[in-house]
Structures are given as C-alpha cells and as structure tokens.
Amino acid sequence: MSDVLTTFESSLDGLDVATTRTDADGFAEALDDAIREPAVGVPLGLDDVSLADTAVTVDPTATEFETARTGVTPVGAGIATYGSLAVAADAAGSEPVSLYPERHVAVLREEELHADMDEAFAWLGEEFAAGRDSYVFATGASATADMGEMVEGVHGPAEVHVVVLER
Amino acid sequence: MSADTRREKAAHIRHLLDTEGENVRENASHFNENRYDAIDEFDEYEELRTTVREIKEDAIERLPELIETVTESVEANGGHVYLAEDAADANQYIENVVGDAETLVKSKSMTTEEIDVNEQLETAGVDVYETDLGEFVLQVADENPSHIVGPSIHKSRAGIAELFNEQFDPEETLETPEELTEFARDYLGERIRDADVGMTGANFVVADSGTITLVTNEGNARKSAVTPDTHVAVAGVEKLIPTLSDLQPFVELIARSATGQPITQYVTMLSPPVETPTLDFDEPDTPLSESDGDREFHLVLLDNGRTAMREDDQLRETLYCIRCGACANSCANFQHVGGHAFGGETYSGGIATGWEAGVHGQDSAAEFNDLCTGCSRCVNNCPVKIDIPWINEVVRDRINHNESTEFDFLVEGLTPDEEPGGVDLQKRFFGNYADLAKVGSATAPLSNWIAGTAPARALMERVLGIDRRRSLPEFERETLRKWFDARGGSRVSPADADREAMLYPDAYTNYIEVERGKAAVRVLEALGVAVEVPDVASSGRAPLSQGMLATAERHAHDAYADLAEHIDAGRDIVIIEPSDLAMFAGEYEKFLPDRSAERLDDNSYEIMEYVYGLLENGGSSGKLPAGDGERVAYHSHCQQRTLGLEAHTVAVLEDRGYDVLTSETECCGMAGSFGYKREYYELSMDVGSELEAQFQDEEARDRTVVASGTSCLEQLDSLLERPSRHPVQLIDPDR
Ligand code: SF4
C-alpha cells in the first residue's frame, strides 16, 4: 500500500468521504455496495473493469438521469493532500452525472493518484496539451452555510464515495 | 462635512449596528479565525503570496497582450469574446446574446453586480435567477450584498425563514437551515432545468487556453455553466492570467484566504464551449449520448475603468485583488458594521475604496472611505500583498482635493499644512495635531481647562465634529524634552555607554503621555544606554491618516533630515508610539528615496523590541523591577502587530516575571483620531466593547492593563474603570 493512497484516504476521511479499495476481481461487488439504486453512470474507459456487470445504467435517458440517486463516473486523477477528485467535463457526461444525483461514486485507479497540487497541475498540463481542457476539482460534498449553518448537498451531491482500484 | 451630515452618518451606522451588526460580526469573525488557522497550518503561505503577487504584476503589465491571447484561444475553442468598454456596453452585448430567451440562471459574480446586468435583462423581459443561495436570498429580499464572498452574511437564519415563508407561502412552514436549503435547492433546481442561458463570473481566466475558473462550494456554478446550452461568462479584464501553471498558487491561496478552507468544494476549470452533452429534459427518452451537444459560449471581458486604473500608479495594485474578502474579515470596523456601511455601490471592505474609485468614481468611494482607519491589520492577510491602507489614504487625499471651495484661500492662510482649502476642517484639525499639541502644552493647564468646558466641547463638536462624549487628552506643561534637559540630559554618558539611542519624542509622548517617555529614558539608562531626546519633526502619521499626503510627505522629508544625523552618529532610533514606527518602516518608502527609507527602517526600533534586543545580547535586567507574578492584560497596537512586534513586549514582561494575557481583538476601535469623530464614536465604542469584554471577564478582571499605543490607552481608559499604562512603565526602575 502506498503512502500516497494512505494520505488520500485520510484526506477523504476528513471530508466525510468513504473509500473502498478493491481490484478487478472484486470491483463489481464493491461498486454495487457503494451505490444506492437507481444508479446511472458513464463508461469507465478501463480495460479490466466495466459497469456492465453492475446495477448501474450506462448512457441513461433524461428520465433515468433525473430519477437516479447515484451517479457513477471515472475520475482522471486524485490529489492526496486535498482529497480532491478531477472530474472531466467530457462528451460522455461525467460532469452532470457526478453533479446531479444525491450521491457521487467515483472510480479511480491507484496509479492516477497524485501526491499534491504540484503533481496534479503537472498532470493537468499534460491533459490540456492533449486537448482535454475542462476539469472540475471536486473536494467532498456540495455545501453551503448561507442558511445559517453548514448544510451538505445543495446543488451538488450530498454524499461522495470513492472506489480505488489498487495496483 | 456639516454637523447635520455627521449626525445622519452616525444614525445610519447606529441603525446598521442594531440591525445587521451581530450577524455580520459573527460570520466575518468566523471567516477570520478560520483563515488564521488555515494559514498557520500552511507552510507555503508566504512563498505563494510572493509568487501570486509576481504573476499579477506581470499579467497586468501584459494585459493588452493577454486580451489578444485569450481572444484567439476562446475563438479557437469555438467561443466568442467581447471586450466591453463599460457597463452599458457589456449589458447591450449580453442582451443581444440572450435574445428572446425566457430564463437565465446565474452563479455568484460581483462583476455582474458591478454592471447591474440583472436589472437590464429584467427590463428586456428575461427572468433572471440567482442560484447561489446567499445571492438568492438577497434577490428575494431585494437587498445588496454586504460582503464580497458571503453576500448575505448580514441575515440571520430566522430572518431568511421569515422572508421565505412570506414570499413563497410554502405548505409546511420553513424553519431549519436544512429545510431552507432544501426549499431553495428545489426551487432553483427547476429554474436551472428550464433555463435558456447560464451566466457565470470567473475568478480567473487562463489566457492561453481560454479557461474559465470558478471557485465555489455549492455546485450551482457548475450547473449554471453546463445545463443550459448557452453559457455567458462575465469577467473583469484583470482576471486574466497567462497560463494554466499560473493558476495553481491561486487555487491554493484563495479558499484559505476567503473562508479558511484548504480548497473549495469545486474548482471548476472549463475551456468552453465544453463537450458535456446538453441535457434536454423535454425529451425524456433520449439517451445522454444522443443529445445534440450544440453549445454556445461568450466571454464578456469588462473594462469599465480598469484600463485607467492600470495606468494610475496608485490604483493599479487594486487590479491584483482576487476578491477573497480577507481584508474585510480582518477589519474590526467591517466586522462590526458590515458592507452596507463599509462599502460603495458594489464592493465592500478595505479594498473597495480602490475598486469603487476605479469603476464607479470617487464619489462612491467617498461614502465609506473614512471607515478604513489605516490600522493595517489587513496588510499581512492579503494573499496578493496589496497595501490596502495606502490605497485608502491616496483616495482620501484625492477626495480632499476634490472638495475645494471658493473660500479655500482663507483657510489655506490659517493652517500650517500643505493642503488646499477644501480639506475638511475635522481632517485638518487631526492632521495638524502635532502643531496643536505644541500650543496646547505651552498653554497648559489653561488649554486643558478651556478645552474641557461644556461650551468649548459643544463648539468643537459642531465645527470640528469631535464627539463630546470623548474625554480629551490632557497636555502637560512640562514636556518630555524639557524634563530631560532639566535633569541634565542622559545619566549615562556616551563614553561609558554600550550603545547610544535617540528616543523619538513623538507628539503624544512629548506633550501628553510624558510619563511613559520618562520611564523609557530610565529603562534605557538602566540597561547601559546613553540617551538623547532631541527636537525632531513629527513623522507625518497624523496628516497621512487624514489623507493629507502632501503634508505627510513634507513631514517625512523633515523627519528624515533630523534623524539621519543621529544614525550617522551611531545612535539607534528608539520609538514609543507604534504608529510612528510603522510610518518609518512602511509608508516612508513612498515618500523617500529607497536607500533613505531602508536606512531609517534598519535603524529604528520599538522601545520594547529594543529592550528585548538589549537583553538578548547579554544586557542585564537586574536594575529593572521584577514582576513577581503580577497578572497583566496586554493590548498590543494594530500596526505593531502587523510589524510582528507584539511578541517582544510579551517576552520582556515574562522575562521580568509578569504573567501576561494578550488581547484577541483585531483593533481597540479608537484607531488614532477615528474614535473622536462624532460620526464614528458609536462604532468605535462598539468595536471597543469586544476588548472590554475580554479584559473584564474572569480571567482578566484583576489584571493590570497595559497597551502600547496612545489611542489604545485612551480607548481603554474610556472602556475600563481601572487605569492603563504603557508596558515600559512596568519595568521602570523608578516604579
Ligand atoms: S485586497 Fe487582498 S485581501 Fe482584500 S479582497 Fe483583494 S485579495 Fe483579498
């Protein structure tokens, strides 16, 4: 287990975000445990795992999207010191799928973890150069204190869960 | 300013203290404390401040080039860029883009407040919805933001509940923060779903990739930007930064400086038009992958006075501001009265003076500019190292010069300063205080008796706006310098001395607080220092704080001429009044050649800092009285703390065996002449009440009170029954 992963997990813990570690074999089960149904998602784009074996509806219709309780997306990177997730504003719809449902389940490969902002921005620079130039660094649940006290889940998800595919 | 105007101003402030003060104070102080914690834990803070300052200086320098770059990059991405000359121009363009759209949803943006785009669009028949919850509350209440980051911090939960229940008449009465948030989310969720256009601001715009960066917590900016198929981003031209790598240090600083979070929930970096599929809720069965995906993006870059600010040597720095609100949160006056008093048409807090003067004109800045007392508590807290008090002083000076009248020559002949006649009499009075103190002392005690009579106080209140509830400092007939000469000068001769020092006889120490000067002389001598107390020009702090820059500058030249000779003679310059030291260490770099300012700064010490240095370098404290565990409550001085010199006083007192408790408030509320002014007396006392509460609670009630600044001592005298004195008086061998 790497230090970066441990740091990442403890940052997420501080944000009230749970992490599940798994591998290709355990993925489908771990993911099904992490979602609340109905769940929608975008293709993970990974070789060894896919949402096909899970309860997640991929490429949802507008109605399915609106009624979903969970949105599952891959994330391009994780930033260990901050517990941030890099969600791409891509053609597959990662941005709305991670944003609208009350629960966001992010799938991340351990290799995609970066220790800090320096590393994360170096990675982001490469992504921009490759034409993938729209990302959101999401850190914890959506929140507001505008109504007098901190309330989670305003316009964005109230709960976030990260599934890490270990090396 | 007329007596009536002062009275109205005072009434307005009192009204805000009563209605909004408590909420603003709670929220702004909360942000402030969180920021201190976040910065304490963040080792790279100072390094990143230097970096972002350099990036901003460079970006503003290269602004025309960056505008060209961003235009090319956004157009290459498939979007449009419009450079709007002013508010009307921007609004016209936006109205054309919006066309016959019915609904537009917005995320929080001060720049769109600056141009009043909502009103314009509503007149054109578009329904505009603010989706940030704080902004939504204000839209429903029809009020203006009271803070640049937390626009509705002046409202309480109960107030918002009442407002929503009245306006929306929900089936179940709304009460808790959860219920209110849920209601607003559902209401706004539908508006976002149906909207034709989404409008956002931008915290940063990366020129070479055309990336709009939005720093938010709620998620509404993301939704507003990508749900409707048209996105309009409105940003001041100063938001441009050259490349993506320049963005990183800002991302790491902005949230820490604003709310004390390490990072906000969402840092959205979009290079629109984005590839995200458009969501068509009217076609329920269409899968995401088959949405048409046609998106339109417009970046409206707003000038509205910014080019002129860029060309203005004094206002340019304002353009480096990233609008984190730290200067407001760390400001005692702001914490108490909020942005509805401490703010202009759009912006609020210390830096608002620069923004308002630049984008709306000096009249808007003139409304609230005096609320910046120059205490400098914000200076170390600004992530881009803007000299916020200086901007306030410069604009105050310009306002003074604008208010000239045809009778100016009369006043000009009668006052010893360099200012035109239009300068307000009250400002002239305080700005020329050093000269006045000289006369007051020469004619004491008569001057004290006369000044203390009821008719004199009434007259002073009417003509000069000096609040009659304040007791006036009493002039001493025997000045510090006279006393020093009468005792035969220094008791330690330079031949026997380890060091030689020139004790700077500021106007307060020389004419009013003479005892602390005597104590300082004796302490220095006890530590083997040969002392001189010569006649030296006053520092210029008083005229500077009234916005009388020409006068302040003249003082700076005179004082430097006097002091340089002592430095050449190998004497250290020792200063009792922290505001004068801060002047030498800070503002003199604006008035004097760099080398002169540096030389003075290098050779000047605050009295307790100097004592600390002597003791650290092997000086024996044996001749100074021991504290024997005496319990002390110490209030340092704002500018002294900004210079990082509070700790030295504490260390010296602890070394002598005192048990020291330090104050926790940003400022005592007096801040030089501020607390004397009729229009600000009540605010000053309200700010002071925090210090009073701390020094009157169980932990502090029986403690001896000490404070470093004259005005702090005067404020403490009016707040507390027990007397207060300067810390050097505790270690006076004659005590
Ligand atoms: S002046 Fe500095 S502290 Fe104030 S809002 Fe701007 S960046 Fe923040």
PDB file of N, CA and C in Angstrom, chain B residues 127-172:
ATOM      1  N   ASP B 127     -36.423  36.485 -17.314  1.00  0.00           N
ATOM      2  CA  ASP B 127     -36.462  36.151 -15.892  1.00  0.00           C
ATOM      3  C   ASP B 127     -35.066  35.728 -15.466  1.00  0.00           C
ATOM      4  N   VAL B 128     -34.517  36.454 -14.489  1.00  0.00           N
ATOM      5  CA  VAL B 128     -33.146  36.166 -14.043  1.00  0.00           C
ATOM      6  C   VAL B 128     -33.193  35.571 -12.643  1.00  0.00           C
ATOM      7  N   TYR B 129     -32.497  34.455 -12.458  1.00  0.00           N
ATOM      8  CA  TYR B 129     -32.456  33.837 -11.131  1.00  0.00           C
ATOM      9  C   TYR B 129     -31.033  33.693 -10.643  1.00  0.00           C
ATOM     10  N   GLU B 130     -30.788  34.189  -9.444  1.00  0.00           N
ATOM     11  CA  GLU B 130     -29.509  33.962  -8.770  1.00  0.00           C
ATOM     12  C   GLU B 130     -29.578  32.568  -8.152  1.00  0.00           C
ATOM     13  N   THR B 131     -28.599  31.720  -8.444  1.00  0.00           N
ATOM     14  CA  THR B 131     -28.681  30.346  -7.926  1.00  0.00           C
ATOM     15  C   THR B 131     -27.763  30.093  -6.737  1.00  0.00           C
ATOM     16  N   ASP B 132     -26.805  30.993  -6.477  1.00  0.00           N
ATOM     17  CA  ASP B 132     -26.038  30.878  -5.238  1.00  0.00           C
ATOM     18  C   ASP B 132     -27.029  31.193  -4.119  1.00  0.00           C
ATOM     19  N   LEU B 133     -27.045  30.380  -3.079  1.00  0.00           N
ATOM     20  CA  LEU B 133     -28.090  30.550  -2.065  1.00  0.00           C
ATOM     21  C   LEU B 133     -28.053  31.923  -1.393  1.00  0.00           C
ATOM     22  N   GLY B 134     -26.843  32.402  -1.121  1.00  0.00           N
ATOM     23  CA  GLY B 134     -26.722  33.724  -0.496  1.00  0.00           C
ATOM     24  C   GLY B 134     -27.271  34.808  -1.411  1.00  0.00           C
ATOM     25  N   GLU B 135     -26.909  34.725  -2.685  1.00  0.00           N
ATOM     26  CA  GLU B 135     -27.404  35.714  -3.655  1.00  0.00           C
ATOM     27  C   GLU B 135     -28.916  35.574  -3.862  1.00  0.00           C
ATOM     28  N   PHE B 136     -29.389  34.328  -3.829  1.00  0.00           N
ATOM     29  CA  PHE B 136     -30.829  34.097  -3.996  1.00  0.00           C
ATOM     30  C   PHE B 136     -31.605  34.779  -2.868  1.00  0.00           C
ATOM     31  N   VAL B 137     -31.122  34.625  -1.651  1.00  0.00           N
ATOM     32  CA  VAL B 137     -31.774  35.275  -0.507  1.00  0.00           C
ATOM     33  C   VAL B 137     -31.865  36.782  -0.746  1.00  0.00           C
ATOM     34  N   LEU B 138     -30.762  37.366  -1.228  1.00  0.00           N
ATOM     35  CA  LEU B 138     -30.760  38.813  -1.459  1.00  0.00           C
ATOM     36  C   LEU B 138     -31.694  39.201  -2.592  1.00  0.00           C
ATOM     37  N   GLN B 139     -31.752  38.333  -3.601  1.00  0.00           N
ATOM     38  CA  GLN B 139     -32.650  38.643  -4.715  1.00  0.00           C
ATOM     39  C   GLN B 139     -34.098  38.650  -4.222  1.00  0.00           C
ATOM     40  N   VAL B 140     -34.453  37.678  -3.408  1.00  0.00           N
ATOM     41  CA  VAL B 140     -35.813  37.619  -2.870  1.00  0.00           C
ATOM     42  C   VAL B 140     -36.072  38.819  -1.959  1.00  0.00           C
ATOM     43  N   ALA B 141     -35.057  39.165  -1.156  1.00  0.00           N
ATOM     44  CA  ALA B 141     -35.236  40.276  -0.204  1.00  0.00           C
ATOM     45  C   ALA B 141     -35.063  41.639  -0.862  1.00  0.00           C
ATOM     46  N   ASP B 142     -34.588  41.660  -2.114  1.00  0.00           N
ATOM     47  CA  ASP B 142     -34.289  42.903  -2.817  1.00  0.00           C
ATOM     48  C   ASP B 142     -33.284  43.761  -2.036  1.00  0.00           C
ATOM     49  N   GLU B 143     -32.162  43.121  -1.699  1.00  0.00           N
ATOM     50  CA  GLU B 143     -31.109  43.827  -0.965  1.00  0.00           C
ATOM     51  C   GLU B 143     -29.783  43.666  -1.691  1.00  0.00           C
ATOM     52  N   ASN B 144     -28.812  44.483  -1.286  1.00  0.00           N
ATOM     53  CA  ASN B 144     -27.477  44.391  -1.872  1.00  0.00           C
ATOM     54  C   ASN B 144     -26.558  43.527  -1.021  1.00  0.00           C
ATOM     55  N   PRO B 145     -25.528  42.927  -1.649  1.00  0.00           N
ATOM     56  CA  PRO B 145     -24.570  42.130  -0.876  1.00  0.00           C
ATOM     57  C   PRO B 145     -23.905  42.974   0.218  1.00  0.00           C
ATOM     58  N   SER B 146     -23.626  42.341   1.343  1.00  0.00           N
ATOM     59  CA  SER B 146     -22.934  43.056   2.420  1.00  0.00           C
ATOM     60  C   SER B 146     -21.492  42.577   2.553  1.00  0.00           C
ATOM     61  N   HIS B 147     -21.096  41.661   1.664  1.00  0.00           N
ATOM     62  CA  HIS B 147     -19.745  41.089   1.761  1.00  0.00           C
ATOM     63  C   HIS B 147     -19.434  40.510   0.388  1.00  0.00           C
ATOM     64  N   ILE B 148     -18.174  40.629  -0.057  1.00  0.00           N
ATOM     65  CA  ILE B 148     -17.900  40.189  -1.423  1.00  0.00           C
ATOM     66  C   ILE B 148     -17.857  38.667  -1.573  1.00  0.00           C
ATOM     67  N   VAL B 149     -17.652  37.954  -0.477  1.00  0.00           N
ATOM     68  CA  VAL B 149     -17.656  36.488  -0.554  1.00  0.00           C
ATOM     69  C   VAL B 149     -18.963  35.896  -0.026  1.00  0.00           C
ATOM     70  N   GLY B 150     -19.392  36.384   1.118  1.00  0.00           N
ATOM     71  CA  GLY B 150     -20.646  35.921   1.717  1.00  0.00           C
ATOM     72  C   GLY B 150     -21.667  37.033   1.617  1.00  0.00           C
ATOM     73  N   PRO B 151     -22.361  37.128   0.472  1.00  0.00           N
ATOM     74  CA  PRO B 151     -23.183  38.321   0.217  1.00  0.00           C
ATOM     75  C   PRO B 151     -24.302  38.538   1.234  1.00  0.00           C
ATOM     76  N   SER B 152     -24.767  37.453   1.879  1.00  0.00           N
ATOM     77  CA  SER B 152     -25.915  37.631   2.778  1.00  0.00           C
ATOM     78  C   SER B 152     -25.537  37.407   4.238  1.00  0.00           C
ATOM     79  N   ILE B 153     -24.266  37.627   4.584  1.00  0.00           N
ATOM     80  CA  ILE B 153     -23.870  37.345   5.972  1.00  0.00           C
ATOM     81  C   ILE B 153     -24.565  38.244   6.994  1.00  0.00           C
ATOM     82  N   HIS B 154     -25.210  39.296   6.519  1.00  0.00           N
ATOM     83  CA  HIS B 154     -25.904  40.163   7.476  1.00  0.00           C
ATOM     84  C   HIS B 154     -27.272  39.619   7.866  1.00  0.00           C
ATOM     85  N   LYS B 155     -27.689  38.519   7.218  1.00  0.00           N
ATOM     86  CA  LYS B 155     -29.024  37.999   7.518  1.00  0.00           C
ATOM     87  C   LYS B 155     -28.958  36.781   8.440  1.00  0.00           C
ATOM     88  N   SER B 156     -29.897  36.694   9.326  1.00  0.00           N
ATOM     89  CA  SER B 156     -29.934  35.555  10.242  1.00  0.00           C
ATOM     90  C   SER B 156     -30.790  34.446   9.638  1.00  0.00           C
ATOM     91  N   ARG B 157     -30.635  33.243  10.188  1.00  0.00           N
ATOM     92  CA  ARG B 157     -31.468  32.137   9.724  1.00  0.00           C
ATOM     93  C   ARG B 157     -32.952  32.478   9.908  1.00  0.00           C
ATOM     94  N   ALA B 158     -33.271  33.026  11.081  1.00  0.00           N
ATOM     95  CA  ALA B 158     -34.678  33.342  11.356  1.00  0.00           C
ATOM     96  C   ALA B 158     -35.203  34.381  10.359  1.00  0.00           C
ATOM     97  N   GLY B 159     -34.348  35.343  10.033  1.00  0.00           N
ATOM     98  CA  GLY B 159     -34.751  36.382   9.081  1.00  0.00           C
ATOM     99  C   GLY B 159     -35.015  35.785   7.706  1.00  0.00           C
ATOM    100  N   ILE B 160     -34.161  34.830   7.305  1.00  0.00           N
ATOM    101  CA  ILE B 160     -34.340  34.195   5.996  1.00  0.00           C
ATOM    102  C   ILE B 160     -35.615  33.350   6.000  1.00  0.00           C
ATOM    103  N   ALA B 161     -35.856  32.644   7.111  1.00  0.00           N
ATOM    104  CA  ALA B 161     -37.062  31.805   7.211  1.00  0.00           C
ATOM    105  C   ALA B 161     -38.316  32.668   7.073  1.00  0.00           C
ATOM    106  N   GLU B 162     -38.291  33.779   7.764  1.00  0.00           N
ATOM    107  CA  GLU B 162     -39.451  34.683   7.711  1.00  0.00           C
ATOM    108  C   GLU B 162     -39.670  35.175   6.276  1.00  0.00           C
ATOM    109  N   LEU B 163     -38.566  35.556   5.650  1.00  0.00           N
ATOM    110  CA  LEU B 163     -38.623  36.057   4.277  1.00  0.00           C
ATOM    111  C   LEU B 163     -39.204  35.004   3.328  1.00  0.00           C
ATOM    112  N   PHE B 164     -38.691  33.781   3.407  1.00  0.00           N
ATOM    113  CA  PHE B 164     -39.152  32.709   2.507  1.00  0.00           C
ATOM    114  C   PHE B 164     -40.618  32.356   2.768  1.00  0.00           C
ATOM    115  N   ASN B 165     -40.971  32.266   4.030  1.00  0.00           N
ATOM    116  CA  ASN B 165     -42.350  31.896   4.355  1.00  0.00           C
ATOM    117  C   ASN B 165     -43.327  32.940   3.823  1.00  0.00           C
ATOM    118  N   GLU B 166     -42.926  34.196   3.934  1.00  0.00           N
ATOM    119  CA  GLU B 166     -43.777  35.279   3.465  1.00  0.00           C
ATOM    120  C   GLU B 166     -43.867  35.293   1.933  1.00  0.00           C
ATOM    121  N   GLN B 167     -42.713  35.182   1.289  1.00  0.00           N
ATOM    122  CA  GLN B 167     -42.652  35.297  -0.167  1.00  0.00           C
ATOM    123  C   GLN B 167     -43.248  34.099  -0.894  1.00  0.00           C
ATOM    124  N   PHE B 168     -42.976  32.894  -0.378  1.00  0.00           N
ATOM    125  CA  PHE B 168     -43.328  31.687  -1.140  1.00  0.00           C
ATOM    126  C   PHE B 168     -44.519  30.934  -0.544  1.00  0.00           C
ATOM    127  N   ASP B 169     -44.882  31.290   0.659  1.00  0.00           N
ATOM    128  CA  ASP B 169     -46.005  30.657   1.314  1.00  0.00           C
ATOM    129  C   ASP B 169     -45.992  29.130   1.138  1.00  0.00           C
ATOM    130  N   PRO B 170     -44.948  28.457   1.580  1.00  0.00           N
ATOM    131  CA  PRO B 170     -44.843  27.009   1.380  1.00  0.00           C
ATOM    132  C   PRO B 170     -45.895  26.246   2.210  1.00  0.00           C
ATOM    133  N   GLU B 171     -46.198  25.001   1.788  1.00  0.00           N
ATOM    134  CA  GLU B 171     -47.205  24.217   2.517  1.00  0.00           C
ATOM    135  C   GLU B 171     -46.811  24.021   3.972  1.00  0.00           C
ATOM    136  N   GLU B 172     -45.529  23.615   4.160  1.00  0.00           N
ATOM    137  CA  GLU B 172     -45.021  23.466   5.526  1.00  0.00           C
ATOM    138  C   GLU B 172     -44.159  24.681   5.828  1.00  0.00           C
TER     139      GLU B 172
END
